[in-house]
CSV table of C-alpha atoms in Angstrom, one decimal:
chain,number,residue,atom,x,y,z
A,1,MET,CA,-43.3,-22.4,-8.3
A,2,ALA,CA,-42.0,-22.8,-11.9
A,3,SER,CA,-40.2,-20.1,-13.9
A,4,VAL,CA,-42.4,-17.9,-16.1
A,5,VAL,CA,-41.0,-16.4,-19.3
A,6,GLU,CA,-42.3,-14.4,-22.2
A,7,TYR,CA,-40.4,-15.0,-25.4
A,8,LYS,CA,-39.9,-11.9,-27.6
A,9,GLY,CA,-38.0,-13.5,-30.5
A,10,PRO,CA,-34.9,-12.1,-32.4
A,11,LYS,CA,-34.0,-8.4,-32.3
A,12,GLY,CA,-31.5,-7.1,-34.9
A,13,GLY,CA,-30.1,-4.1,-36.5
A,14,TYR,CA,-29.2,-2.1,-33.4
A,15,HIS,CA,-26.2,-0.4,-31.9
A,16,CYS,CA,-23.3,-2.5,-30.6
A,17,GLY,CA,-21.4,-1.2,-27.5
A,18,TYR,CA,-18.3,-3.2,-28.3
A,19,CYS,CA,-17.5,-2.2,-31.9
A,20,ASP,CA,-19.7,0.8,-32.1
A,21,SER,CA,-21.6,-0.6,-35.1
A,22,GLU,CA,-24.9,1.2,-35.5
A,23,GLU,CA,-26.9,-1.8,-36.8
A,24,GLY,CA,-24.7,-4.9,-36.3
A,25,LYS,CA,-26.0,-6.4,-33.1
A,26,VAL,CA,-28.5,-9.3,-33.2
A,27,SER,CA,-29.9,-11.3,-30.3
A,28,TYR,CA,-32.9,-13.3,-29.1
A,29,GLY,CA,-34.7,-12.1,-26.0
A,30,MET,CA,-37.3,-13.0,-23.4
A,31,TRP,CA,-38.7,-11.4,-20.3
A,32,ALA,CA,-38.4,-13.4,-17.2
A,33,HIS,CA,-41.3,-12.7,-14.8
A,34,SER,CA,-39.7,-15.2,-12.4
A,35,MET,CA,-37.0,-17.8,-12.7
A,36,THR,CA,-35.5,-20.6,-10.6
A,37,VAL,CA,-31.7,-20.7,-10.2
A,38,ARG,CA,-31.7,-24.2,-11.7
A,39,ASP,CA,-33.3,-22.9,-14.9
A,40,TYR,CA,-31.0,-19.9,-15.1
A,41,GLN,CA,-28.0,-22.1,-14.6
A,42,ASP,CA,-29.1,-24.3,-17.5
A,43,LEU,CA,-29.8,-21.2,-19.6
A,44,ILE,CA,-26.4,-19.6,-19.2
A,45,ASP,CA,-24.9,-23.0,-20.0
A,46,ARG,CA,-26.7,-22.5,-23.4
A,47,GLY,CA,-25.3,-19.0,-24.0
A,48,TRP,CA,-28.0,-16.9,-22.3
A,49,ARG,CA,-27.4,-13.9,-20.0
A,50,ARG,CA,-29.6,-11.6,-18.0
A,51,SER,CA,-29.7,-7.8,-17.7
A,52,GLY,CA,-32.2,-7.1,-14.9
A,53,LYS,CA,-35.2,-9.3,-15.7
A,54,TYR,CA,-34.5,-9.3,-19.4
A,55,VAL,CA,-32.7,-12.5,-20.6
A,56,TYR,CA,-30.9,-12.4,-24.0
A,57,LYS,CA,-28.8,-14.7,-26.2
A,58,PRO,CA,-26.7,-13.3,-29.1
A,59,VAL,CA,-27.4,-14.7,-32.5
A,60,MET,CA,-23.8,-15.9,-32.8
A,61,ASN,CA,-23.4,-16.4,-36.5
A,62,GLN,CA,-25.1,-13.1,-37.4
A,63,THR,CA,-24.2,-10.5,-34.7
A,64,CYS,CA,-21.2,-8.2,-35.4
A,65,CYS,CA,-19.3,-9.2,-32.3
A,66,PRO,CA,-19.9,-12.9,-31.3
A,67,GLN,CA,-20.1,-13.2,-27.5
A,68,TYR,CA,-18.9,-16.5,-26.1
A,69,THR,CA,-19.8,-17.5,-22.6
A,70,ILE,CA,-16.7,-17.9,-20.5
A,71,ARG,CA,-16.1,-19.6,-17.2
A,72,CYS,CA,-13.0,-19.8,-15.0
A,73,ARG,CA,-12.2,-23.1,-13.2
A,74,SER,CA,-11.8,-21.4,-9.9
A,75,LEU,CA,-10.4,-24.4,-8.0
A,76,GLN,CA,-7.4,-24.6,-10.3
A,77,PHE,CA,-7.0,-20.9,-10.7
A,78,GLN,CA,-3.5,-19.4,-10.0
A,79,PRO,CA,-3.1,-15.6,-10.1
A,80,SER,CA,-0.8,-14.3,-12.8
A,81,LYS,CA,2.0,-11.9,-12.2
A,82,SER,CA,-0.2,-8.9,-13.1
A,83,HIS,CA,-2.9,-10.2,-10.7
A,84,LYS,CA,-0.4,-10.4,-7.9
A,85,LYS,CA,0.7,-6.8,-8.5
A,86,VAL,CA,-2.9,-5.7,-8.1
A,87,LEU,CA,-3.3,-7.6,-4.8
A,88,LYS,CA,0.0,-6.3,-3.5
A,89,LYS,CA,-1.0,-2.8,-4.5
A,90,MET,CA,-4.2,-3.1,-2.4
A,91,LEU,CA,-2.3,-4.5,0.6
A,92,LYS,CA,0.2,-1.6,0.5
A,93,PHE,CA,-2.6,0.8,0.4
A,94,LEU,CA,-4.4,-0.8,3.3
A,95,ALA,CA,-1.3,-1.2,5.4
A,96,LYS,CA,0.5,2.1,4.8
A,97,GLY,CA,-1.8,4.2,2.7
A,98,GLU,CA,0.6,4.0,-0.2
A,99,ILE,CA,-0.8,5.0,-3.6
A,100,SER,CA,1.1,3.5,-6.6
A,101,LYS,CA,2.5,5.9,-9.0
A,102,GLY,CA,2.4,5.5,-12.8
A,103,ASN,CA,-0.3,3.9,-15.0
A,104,CYS,CA,-2.9,1.8,-13.2
A,105,GLU,CA,-3.5,-1.3,-15.2
A,106,ASP,CA,-7.2,-2.3,-15.0
A,107,GLU,CA,-9.4,-4.2,-17.3
A,108,PRO,CA,-11.2,-2.1,-20.0
A,109,MET,CA,-14.7,-1.3,-18.8
A,110,GLU,CA,-17.6,-3.1,-20.4
A,111,PRO,CA,-20.4,-1.2,-22.0
A,112,THR,CA,-23.1,0.0,-19.6
A,113,MET,CA,-25.8,-2.6,-18.8
A,114,GLU,CA,-28.3,-0.7,-21.0
A,115,ASP,CA,-25.9,-0.8,-23.9
A,116,ALA,CA,-25.7,-4.6,-23.6
A,117,VAL,CA,-29.4,-4.8,-24.5
A,118,ALA,CA,-29.4,-1.6,-26.6
A,119,GLY,CA,-32.2,-2.4,-29.0
A,120,ASP,CA,-34.4,-3.7,-26.2
A,121,VAL,CA,-34.4,-0.9,-23.6
A,122,ALA,CA,-37.7,0.4,-24.7
A,123,LEU,CA,-39.1,-3.1,-24.6
A,124,ILE,CA,-37.7,-3.7,-21.1
A,125,ASN,CA,-39.2,-0.4,-19.9
A,126,LYS,CA,-42.6,-1.5,-21.3
A,127,LEU,CA,-42.4,-5.0,-19.8
A,128,ASP,CA,-41.2,-3.9,-16.4
A,129,LEU,CA,-44.5,-4.8,-14.9
A,130,GLN,CA,-43.5,-6.9,-11.9
A,131,CYS,CA,-40.1,-5.6,-10.9
A,132,ASP,CA,-39.4,-4.2,-7.5
A,133,LEU,CA,-38.8,-0.7,-8.9
A,134,LYS,CA,-41.6,1.0,-7.0
A,135,THR,CA,-40.8,-0.7,-3.7
A,136,LEU,CA,-37.1,0.1,-4.1
A,137,GLN,CA,-37.8,3.8,-5.0
A,138,GLU,CA,-40.0,4.1,-1.9
A,139,SER,CA,-37.2,2.5,0.2
A,140,LEU,CA,-34.7,4.9,-1.3
A,141,GLU,CA,-36.8,8.0,-0.4
A,142,SER,CA,-37.4,6.6,3.1
A,143,GLU,CA,-33.7,5.9,3.7
A,144,GLU,CA,-32.8,9.4,2.3
A,145,LYS,CA,-35.0,11.0,5.0
A,146,LYS,CA,-33.6,8.8,7.7
A,147,GLY,CA,-30.0,9.3,6.7
A,148,ARG,CA,-27.4,6.7,6.4
A,149,SER,CA,-27.9,5.0,9.7
A,150,ALA,CA,-26.2,1.6,9.8
A,151,LYS,CA,-28.1,-1.6,10.4
A,152,LYS,CA,-26.9,-5.0,11.5
A,153,ALA,CA,-26.4,-7.5,8.7
A,154,GLU,CA,-29.0,-10.2,8.4
A,155,SER,CA,-27.9,-13.8,9.2
A,156,ASN,CA,-27.7,-14.6,5.5
A,157,ASP,CA,-25.5,-11.6,4.6
A,158,LEU,CA,-21.8,-12.4,4.6
A,159,ILE,CA,-19.0,-10.1,5.8
A,160,GLN,CA,-15.4,-10.8,4.9
A,161,SER,CA,-12.7,-8.6,6.5
A,162,GLN,CA,-9.2,-8.4,5.2
A,163,HIS,CA,-8.1,-10.7,8.0
A,164,THR,CA,-10.5,-13.5,7.2
A,165,GLU,CA,-8.8,-16.8,6.5
A,166,GLU,CA,-10.3,-19.0,3.7
A,167,LYS,CA,-9.3,-22.5,2.6
A,168,LEU,CA,-9.0,-23.7,-0.9
A,169,GLY,CA,-11.2,-26.6,-1.9
A,170,THR,CA,-10.4,-29.3,-4.5
A,171,GLY,CA,-12.3,-30.6,-7.4
A,172,GLU,CA,-12.2,-31.2,-11.1
A,173,PRO,CA,-14.0,-29.4,-14.0
A,174,SER,CA,-16.8,-31.3,-15.7
A,175,HIS,CA,-18.7,-31.3,-18.9
A,176,SER,CA,-15.8,-30.1,-21.0
A,177,VAL,CA,-14.2,-31.4,-24.1
A,178,GLU,CA,-10.5,-31.4,-25.1
A,179,VAL,CA,-9.8,-30.3,-28.6
A,180,GLN,CA,-6.3,-31.2,-29.7
A,181,THR,CA,-4.9,-28.2,-31.7
A,182,VAL,CA,-1.5,-26.6,-32.1
A,183,PRO,CA,-1.4,-22.9,-32.5
A,184,LYS,CA,0.2,-21.3,-35.5
A,185,PRO,CA,3.6,-19.6,-35.0
A,186,GLY,CA,3.1,-16.4,-33.1
A,187,LYS,CA,-0.5,-17.2,-32.1
A,188,GLY,CA,0.1,-18.4,-28.6
A,189,ALA,CA,1.8,-21.1,-26.5
A,190,ASP,CA,2.0,-24.7,-27.8
A,191,LEU,CA,0.5,-26.7,-25.0
A,192,SER,CA,2.1,-29.9,-26.3
A,193,LYS,CA,5.5,-28.6,-25.4
A,194,PRO,CA,7.1,-27.9,-22.0
A,195,PRO,CA,6.6,-24.4,-20.7
A,196,CYS,CA,9.3,-21.9,-21.5
A,197,ARG,CA,11.9,-21.1,-18.8
A,198,LYS,CA,13.4,-17.7,-18.1
A,199,ALA,CA,16.9,-17.1,-19.7
A,200,LYS,CA,18.3,-16.3,-16.3
A,201,GLU,CA,17.3,-19.7,-15.0
A,202,ILE,CA,18.8,-21.4,-18.0
A,203,ARG,CA,22.1,-19.6,-17.5
A,204,LYS,CA,22.3,-20.5,-13.9
A,205,GLU,CA,21.6,-24.1,-14.7
A,206,ARG,CA,24.4,-24.2,-17.3
A,207,LYS,CA,26.8,-22.6,-14.8
A,208,ARG,CA,25.9,-25.2,-12.2
A,209,LEU,CA,26.5,-28.1,-14.7
A,210,LYS,CA,29.8,-26.6,-15.7
A,211,LEU,CA,31.0,-26.2,-12.1
A,212,MET,CA,29.9,-29.7,-11.3
A,213,GLN,CA,32.0,-31.1,-14.1
A,214,GLN,CA,35.0,-29.1,-12.9
A,215,ASN,CA,34.6,-30.0,-9.2
A,216,PRO,CA,32.8,-33.4,-8.8
A,217,ALA,CA,33.4,-33.1,-5.0
A,218,GLY,CA,30.5,-30.6,-4.9
A,219,LYS,CA,32.3,-28.0,-2.7
A,220,LEU,CA,31.5,-25.0,-4.9
A,221,GLU,CA,31.0,-21.4,-3.8
A,222,GLY,CA,27.4,-20.4,-4.1
A,223,PHE,CA,26.2,-23.8,-5.3
A,224,GLN,CA,25.7,-27.2,-3.8
A,225,ALA,CA,25.8,-30.3,-5.8
A,226,HIS,CA,23.0,-32.9,-5.2
A,227,PRO,CA,23.0,-36.5,-6.1
A,228,GLU,CA,19.2,-36.2,-6.9
A,229,PRO,CA,18.0,-34.9,-10.3
A,230,LEU,CA,18.7,-31.2,-10.9
A,231,PHE,CA,15.1,-30.2,-11.5
A,232,LEU,CA,13.7,-30.7,-8.0
A,233,PRO,CA,10.3,-29.3,-6.9
A,234,LYS,CA,10.6,-26.4,-4.6
A,235,PRO,CA,10.2,-27.1,-0.8
A,236,LYS,CA,6.7,-26.7,0.5
A,237,SER,CA,7.7,-23.5,2.3
A,238,ASN,CA,8.7,-21.9,-1.1
A,239,GLN,CA,5.5,-22.9,-2.9
A,240,PRO,CA,3.7,-20.0,-4.6
A,241,LYS,CA,1.2,-18.3,-2.4
A,242,SER,CA,-2.4,-19.2,-3.0
A,243,LEU,CA,-5.0,-16.6,-4.0
A,244,GLU,CA,-6.3,-16.6,-0.5
A,245,ASP,CA,-2.8,-16.1,1.0
A,246,LEU,CA,-2.3,-13.0,-1.2
A,247,ILE,CA,-5.8,-11.6,-0.5
A,248,PHE,CA,-5.9,-12.2,3.2
A,249,GLU,CA,-2.3,-11.4,4.1
A,250,SER,CA,-2.0,-10.1,7.7
A,251,LEU,CA,-2.0,-6.4,8.1
A,252,PRO,CA,-0.3,-4.5,10.9
A,253,GLU,CA,-2.4,-3.5,13.9
A,254,ASN,CA,-1.9,0.2,13.0
A,255,ALA,CA,-3.0,-0.3,9.3
A,256,SER,CA,-3.9,2.9,7.5
A,257,HIS,CA,-7.2,1.5,6.1
A,258,LYS,CA,-9.8,-1.2,6.8
A,259,LEU,CA,-11.5,-3.1,3.9
A,260,GLU,CA,-14.6,-5.3,4.3
A,261,VAL,CA,-16.5,-7.2,1.7
A,262,ARG,CA,-20.2,-7.7,2.4
A,263,VAL,CA,-22.5,-9.9,0.4
A,264,VAL,CA,-26.1,-8.7,0.7
A,265,ARG,CA,-29.1,-10.1,-1.0
A,266,SER,CA,-30.5,-7.7,-3.6
A,267,SER,CA,-33.6,-9.6,-4.7
A,268,PRO,CA,-35.8,-9.7,-2.7
A,269,PRO,CA,-34.0,-6.9,-1.0
A,270,SER,CA,-32.6,-7.6,2.4
A,271,SER,CA,-32.8,-5.0,5.2
A,272,GLN,CA,-29.1,-4.3,4.8
A,273,PHE,CA,-29.5,-3.8,1.1
A,274,LYS,CA,-32.3,-1.3,1.6
A,275,ALA,CA,-30.2,0.5,4.3
A,276,THR,CA,-27.3,0.9,2.0
A,277,MET,CA,-29.1,1.4,-1.4
A,278,LEU,CA,-28.8,5.2,-1.4
A,279,GLU,CA,-25.0,5.1,-0.9
A,280,SER,CA,-24.7,2.3,-3.5
A,281,TYR,CA,-26.7,4.3,-6.0
A,282,GLN,CA,-24.5,7.4,-5.5
A,283,VAL,CA,-21.4,5.3,-6.3
A,284,TYR,CA,-23.1,4.0,-9.4
A,285,LYS,CA,-24.1,7.5,-10.5
A,286,ARG,CA,-20.5,8.8,-10.2
A,287,TYR,CA,-19.2,5.7,-12.0
A,288,GLN,CA,-21.5,6.3,-15.0
A,289,MET,CA,-20.7,10.0,-15.1
A,290,VAL,CA,-16.9,9.7,-14.8
A,291,ILE,CA,-16.2,6.4,-16.5
A,292,HIS,CA,-18.9,6.3,-19.1
A,293,LYS,CA,-19.3,10.1,-19.5
A,294,HIS,CA,-23.0,10.1,-18.9
A,295,PRO,CA,-24.7,13.5,-18.1
A,296,PRO,CA,-25.8,13.9,-14.4
A,297,ASP,CA,-29.5,13.3,-15.2
A,298,LYS,CA,-29.0,10.0,-17.1
A,299,PRO,CA,-28.0,7.6,-14.2
A,300,THR,CA,-31.4,7.6,-12.6
A,301,VAL,CA,-32.7,5.6,-9.7
A,302,SER,CA,-35.1,3.8,-12.0
A,303,GLN,CA,-32.3,2.8,-14.4
A,304,PHE,CA,-30.2,1.6,-11.5
A,305,THR,CA,-32.9,-0.5,-10.0
A,306,ARG,CA,-34.1,-1.9,-13.3
A,307,PHE,CA,-30.7,-3.1,-14.5
A,308,LEU,CA,-28.8,-3.8,-11.4
A,309,CYS,CA,-31.2,-4.5,-8.5
A,310,SER,CA,-34.3,-6.2,-10.1
A,311,SER,CA,-33.8,-9.9,-10.8
A,312,PRO,CA,-36.1,-12.7,-11.9
A,313,LEU,CA,-34.2,-15.2,-9.7
A,314,LYS,CA,-36.0,-16.6,-6.7
A,315,ALA,CA,-34.2,-16.7,-3.4
A,316,GLU,CA,-33.5,-20.3,-2.5
A,317,ASN,CA,-32.0,-21.6,0.8
A,318,PRO,CA,-31.7,-25.4,0.6
A,319,PRO,CA,-29.9,-27.1,3.5
A,320,ASN,CA,-27.1,-28.4,1.2
A,321,GLY,CA,-26.6,-25.0,-0.4
A,322,PRO,CA,-24.3,-22.1,0.5
A,323,ASP,CA,-25.0,-20.3,3.8
A,324,CYS,CA,-26.2,-17.2,2.0
A,325,GLY,CA,-28.5,-19.2,-0.3
A,326,TYR,CA,-28.9,-18.9,-4.0
A,327,GLY,CA,-30.1,-16.0,-6.0
A,328,SER,CA,-29.0,-12.4,-6.7
A,329,PHE,CA,-26.6,-10.4,-4.5
A,330,HIS,CA,-24.5,-7.2,-4.3
A,331,GLN,CA,-21.0,-7.8,-3.1
A,332,GLN,CA,-20.2,-4.4,-1.5
A,333,TYR,CA,-16.6,-3.3,-0.9
A,334,TRP,CA,-16.4,-1.1,2.2
A,335,LEU,CA,-13.3,1.0,2.8
A,336,ASP,CA,-13.1,2.8,6.2
A,337,GLY,CA,-16.9,2.6,6.6
A,338,LYS,CA,-18.0,3.7,3.1
A,339,ILE,CA,-18.8,1.8,-0.1
A,340,ILE,CA,-16.2,2.2,-2.9
A,341,ALA,CA,-17.3,-0.6,-5.2
A,342,VAL,CA,-20.1,-3.0,-5.8
A,343,GLY,CA,-20.0,-6.3,-7.7
A,344,VAL,CA,-23.4,-7.5,-8.9
A,345,ILE,CA,-23.4,-11.3,-8.8
A,346,ASP,CA,-25.8,-14.3,-9.1
A,347,ILE,CA,-25.1,-17.4,-7.0
A,348,LEU,CA,-26.3,-20.5,-8.9
A,349,PRO,CA,-26.1,-24.3,-8.3
A,350,HIS,CA,-22.8,-24.7,-10.1
A,351,CYS,CA,-21.2,-21.2,-10.2
A,352,VAL,CA,-20.9,-17.6,-9.1
A,353,SER,CA,-22.0,-15.5,-12.2
A,354,SER,CA,-20.6,-12.0,-12.5
A,355,VAL,CA,-23.2,-9.6,-13.7
A,356,TYR,CA,-21.6,-6.1,-13.4
A,357,LEU,CA,-19.2,-4.0,-11.4
A,358,TYR,CA,-19.3,-0.3,-10.6
A,359,TYR,CA,-16.9,1.7,-8.4
A,360,ASP,CA,-16.0,5.1,-7.1
A,361,PRO,CA,-13.7,6.7,-9.7
A,362,ASP,CA,-11.6,8.2,-6.9
A,363,TYR,CA,-10.3,4.8,-6.3
A,364,SER,CA,-9.4,3.8,-9.8
A,365,PHE,CA,-5.8,3.6,-8.8
A,366,LEU,CA,-6.6,0.3,-6.9
A,367,SER,CA,-7.5,-1.5,-10.2
A,368,LEU,CA,-10.9,-2.5,-8.7
A,369,GLY,CA,-12.0,-4.3,-11.8
A,370,VAL,CA,-9.1,-6.8,-11.4
A,371,TYR,CA,-9.3,-6.9,-7.6
A,372,SER,CA,-13.1,-7.6,-7.5
A,373,ALA,CA,-12.7,-10.4,-10.1
A,374,LEU,CA,-10.0,-12.0,-7.9
A,375,ARG,CA,-12.2,-11.6,-4.8
A,376,GLU,CA,-15.2,-13.2,-6.6
A,377,ILE,CA,-13.0,-16.2,-7.6
A,378,ALA,CA,-11.9,-16.6,-4.0
A,379,PHE,CA,-15.6,-16.3,-2.9
A,380,THR,CA,-16.5,-19.0,-5.4
A,381,ARG,CA,-13.8,-21.3,-3.8
A,382,GLN,CA,-15.2,-20.4,-0.3
A,383,LEU,CA,-18.7,-21.4,-1.3
A,384,HIS,CA,-17.4,-24.7,-2.8
A,385,GLU,CA,-16.3,-25.8,0.7
A,386,LYS,CA,-19.9,-26.0,1.8
A,387,THR,CA,-21.4,-26.8,-1.7
A,388,PRO,CA,-19.0,-29.0,-3.6
A,389,GLN,CA,-20.9,-28.8,-6.9
A,390,LEU,CA,-20.4,-25.0,-7.0
A,391,SER,CA,-17.0,-24.6,-8.4
A,392,TYR,CA,-17.0,-22.2,-11.4
A,393,TYR,CA,-16.8,-18.5,-11.9
A,394,TYR,CA,-18.7,-17.2,-14.9
A,395,MET,CA,-17.3,-14.0,-16.3
A,396,GLY,CA,-20.1,-13.2,-18.8
A,397,PHE,CA,-19.1,-13.0,-22.4
A,398,TYR,CA,-15.7,-13.3,-24.0
A,399,ILE,CA,-15.4,-11.2,-27.2
A,400,HIS,CA,-12.2,-12.1,-29.2
A,401,SER,CA,-13.0,-9.7,-32.0
A,402,CYS,CA,-13.0,-6.8,-29.6
A,403,PRO,CA,-9.4,-6.1,-28.3
A,404,LYS,CA,-10.7,-4.3,-25.2
A,405,MET,CA,-12.6,-7.5,-24.1
A,406,LYS,CA,-9.9,-10.1,-24.4
A,407,TYR,CA,-8.9,-9.5,-20.8
A,408,LYS,CA,-11.3,-12.1,-19.5
A,409,GLY,CA,-9.1,-14.8,-21.1
A,410,HIS,CA,-6.3,-13.9,-18.7
A,411,TYR,CA,-8.1,-15.7,-15.8
A,412,ARG,CA,-6.8,-19.2,-16.4
A,413,PRO,CA,-7.7,-22.0,-16.6
A,414,SER,CA,-10.9,-21.0,-18.4
A,415,ASP,CA,-13.3,-22.5,-21.0
A,416,LEU,CA,-15.4,-21.1,-23.8
A,417,LEU,CA,-18.9,-22.5,-24.6
A,418,CYS,CA,-19.3,-24.0,-28.0
A,419,PRO,CA,-22.2,-22.1,-29.7
A,420,GLU,CA,-23.5,-25.2,-31.5
A,421,THR,CA,-23.1,-28.2,-29.2
A,422,TYR,CA,-22.9,-26.3,-25.8
A,423,VAL,CA,-19.9,-28.2,-24.5
A,424,TRP,CA,-17.0,-26.4,-22.7
A,425,VAL,CA,-13.6,-26.2,-24.5
A,426,PRO,CA,-10.4,-24.9,-22.9
A,427,ILE,CA,-9.8,-21.4,-24.2
A,428,GLU,CA,-6.2,-22.2,-25.3
A,429,GLN,CA,-7.7,-24.6,-27.9
A,430,CYS,CA,-10.1,-22.0,-29.2
A,431,LEU,CA,-7.8,-19.0,-29.8
A,432,SER,CA,-6.2,-20.1,-33.1
A,433,SER,CA,-9.7,-20.7,-34.6
A,434,LEU,CA,-10.9,-17.3,-33.4
A,435,GLU,CA,-7.9,-15.6,-35.0
A,436,ASN,CA,-9.2,-16.8,-38.4
A,437,SER,CA,-12.9,-16.3,-37.9
A,438,LYS,CA,-15.1,-14.3,-35.5
A,439,TYR,CA,-17.6,-17.1,-35.4
A,440,CYS,CA,-16.4,-20.6,-34.5
A,441,ARG,CA,-17.7,-23.9,-33.6
A,442,PHE,CA,-15.2,-25.0,-30.9
A,443,ASN,CA,-16.3,-28.7,-30.8
A,444,GLN,CA,-14.1,-30.3,-33.5
A,445,ASP,CA,-16.1,-33.5,-33.6
A,446,PRO,CA,-18.2,-33.1,-36.8
A,447,GLU,CA,-20.6,-35.8,-35.5
A,448,ALA,CA,-21.3,-34.0,-32.2
A,449,VAL,CA,-24.7,-32.5,-31.7
A,450,ASP,CA,-26.5,-30.5,-29.0
A,451,GLU,CA,-27.3,-33.2,-26.5
A,452,GLY,CA,-29.8,-30.9,-24.7
A,453,ARG,CA,-31.7,-30.0,-27.9
A,454,THR,CA,-35.5,-30.2,-28.1
A,455,LYS,CA,-36.6,-33.7,-29.1
A,456,GLU,CA,-40.2,-33.7,-27.9
A,457,PRO,CA,-41.6,-30.1,-28.4
A,458,ASP,CA,-45.1,-31.3,-27.5
A,459,ARG,CA,-43.9,-31.6,-23.9
A,460,LEU,CA,-43.0,-27.9,-23.7
A,461,GLN,CA,-45.1,-26.2,-21.0
A,462,VAL,CA,-47.3,-23.2,-22.0
A,463,TYR,CA,-49.1,-20.8,-19.7
A,464,HIS,CA,-52.2,-19.6,-21.6
A,465,LYS,CA,-55.4,-17.9,-20.2
A,466,LYS,CA,-54.3,-18.7,-16.6
A,467,THR,CA,-53.9,-22.4,-17.5
A,468,THR,CA,-50.8,-24.5,-17.8
A,469,MET,CA,-50.8,-27.0,-20.6
A,470,PRO,CA,-48.4,-29.0,-22.8
A,471,TYR,CA,-47.6,-27.4,-26.1
A,472,GLY,CA,-49.3,-30.4,-27.9
A,473,VAL,CA,-52.6,-29.3,-26.4
A,474,TYR,CA,-52.0,-25.5,-26.9
A,475,ARG,CA,-51.0,-26.1,-30.6
A,476,LYS,CA,-54.4,-27.6,-31.4
A,477,GLN,CA,-56.1,-24.3,-30.3
A,478,GLN,CA,-53.9,-22.1,-32.5
A,479,LYS,CA,-54.5,-21.2,-36.2
A,480,ASP,CA,-51.7,-18.7,-36.7
A,481,PRO,CA,-48.7,-20.6,-38.3
A,482,SER,CA,-46.3,-17.9,-37.1
A,483,GLU,CA,-47.2,-18.9,-33.5
A,484,GLU,CA,-45.9,-22.4,-34.0
A,485,ALA,CA,-42.6,-21.1,-35.5
A,486,ALA,CA,-42.0,-18.8,-32.6
A,487,VAL,CA,-42.7,-21.5,-30.0
A,488,LEU,CA,-40.4,-24.0,-31.7
A,489,GLN,CA,-37.7,-21.4,-32.0
A,490,TYR,CA,-37.9,-20.7,-28.3
A,491,ALA,CA,-37.8,-24.5,-27.6
A,492,SER,CA,-34.6,-24.9,-29.7
A,493,LEU,CA,-32.9,-22.1,-27.8
A,494,VAL,CA,-33.7,-23.1,-24.2
A,495,GLY,CA,-33.4,-26.8,-24.7
A,496,GLN,CA,-35.6,-29.7,-23.8
A,497,ALA,CA,-35.1,-29.7,-20.0
A,498,CYS,CA,-35.9,-26.0,-19.6
A,499,SER,CA,-38.8,-26.1,-22.0
A,500,GLU,CA,-40.4,-28.8,-19.8
A,501,ARG,CA,-39.8,-27.0,-16.5
A,502,MET,CA,-40.4,-23.3,-17.5
A,503,LEU,CA,-43.8,-21.9,-18.3
A,504,LEU,CA,-43.9,-20.1,-21.6
A,505,PHE,CA,-46.4,-17.3,-21.3
A,506,ARG,CA,-48.6,-16.8,-24.3
A,507,SER,CA,-51.4,-14.2,-24.4
């Protein structure tokens, strides 16, 4: 069955959760009654993003805080020093129960899901005709009566314990463009030059050279002269640990705590998802109250299900796909038998797309924002082993003009999506331009155009009066000139391929 969407056009002049502007946010929106993972993959590669069943795309050259789609090349990802600190902190807590003292460095929290689509919440409530809200609320009431009895995970739900070993796949990024730029002084590393070395290493090297000149025999205390070049690669045993090595480091048998990560399908809801929904909702409620300062009556069950459980994505389980299939999932973090965090994710043909994270504020000291992102990158690499074309980790939007939101650029290597030609450009090559202007075209080729643009609008598929027809046929039945403008705008935003596959609902 094809995707069915209802285009709602541009919405502007509403509150921005990033800069707190009252009327600065502008975006296009459409309600997705249903959507294939292939279509959603193509849409996020054109700057779209979903919140529940509402799919929106910022008007980049008009909105107050331009939001650039960002993806991490997970196969080449290497954790930074700060990432390693977070992973070591988790291991110490699991092994010995140690709680790190001092400030806990975590990513700044994004606005709530409803803030992300602030001007459209009323519209979403009105359009929420086909979501699973009623079913989920009934399930919640039923589970509350039964208590929190545990159920066995279904065969398509994954459980990863702290002892699980995972292997790193290999592969190369695709569909990206290199833009040769040199940052201005003080604006970042010059990628055309060798990486900087620590002063301590330079001093040691100078001392070694001096001692070698003084004693060519090579018998020096503390050093050993080598006939080979001085800058030798480290032995294999001394290679930096991989992300998986750091995450799944062995714990002692008498470890203080046990951590499991379970991936459960949220739409349609699996039996394990239903069995744990009450507990998951309680974590979300506490997160909204403590982190986002919401009153106790605001984080409702309906809000939770509408934004974080309902999804237009259809569950797909092709034989060459991941074992858990494609679609929408909750990645639950279980500590000693209780949920402490949940990452809402979509598994798509080429990526794992992060939707949202909420966690128990009592465990803020574990930097769960950073930790969950690293686990999701590792999960992407795990899925790549079975499904080679799935190799990217999409982190949502990168907002350079908002200091709190720059943290996503710390997961390297990563790319930003050009808002005009929809090609991927390494983030290092975008930063100098973003320092000068909030809105940028990253593709520096002035002749480049959007290759996926609409070229044959008459081939667009319309669903009208329970009949599917090409736009060329539908257009002849319409007399309102604004209708043609709206349909052509929709076509330009979703591109030719999606306009031919998806059904545009028109009343």
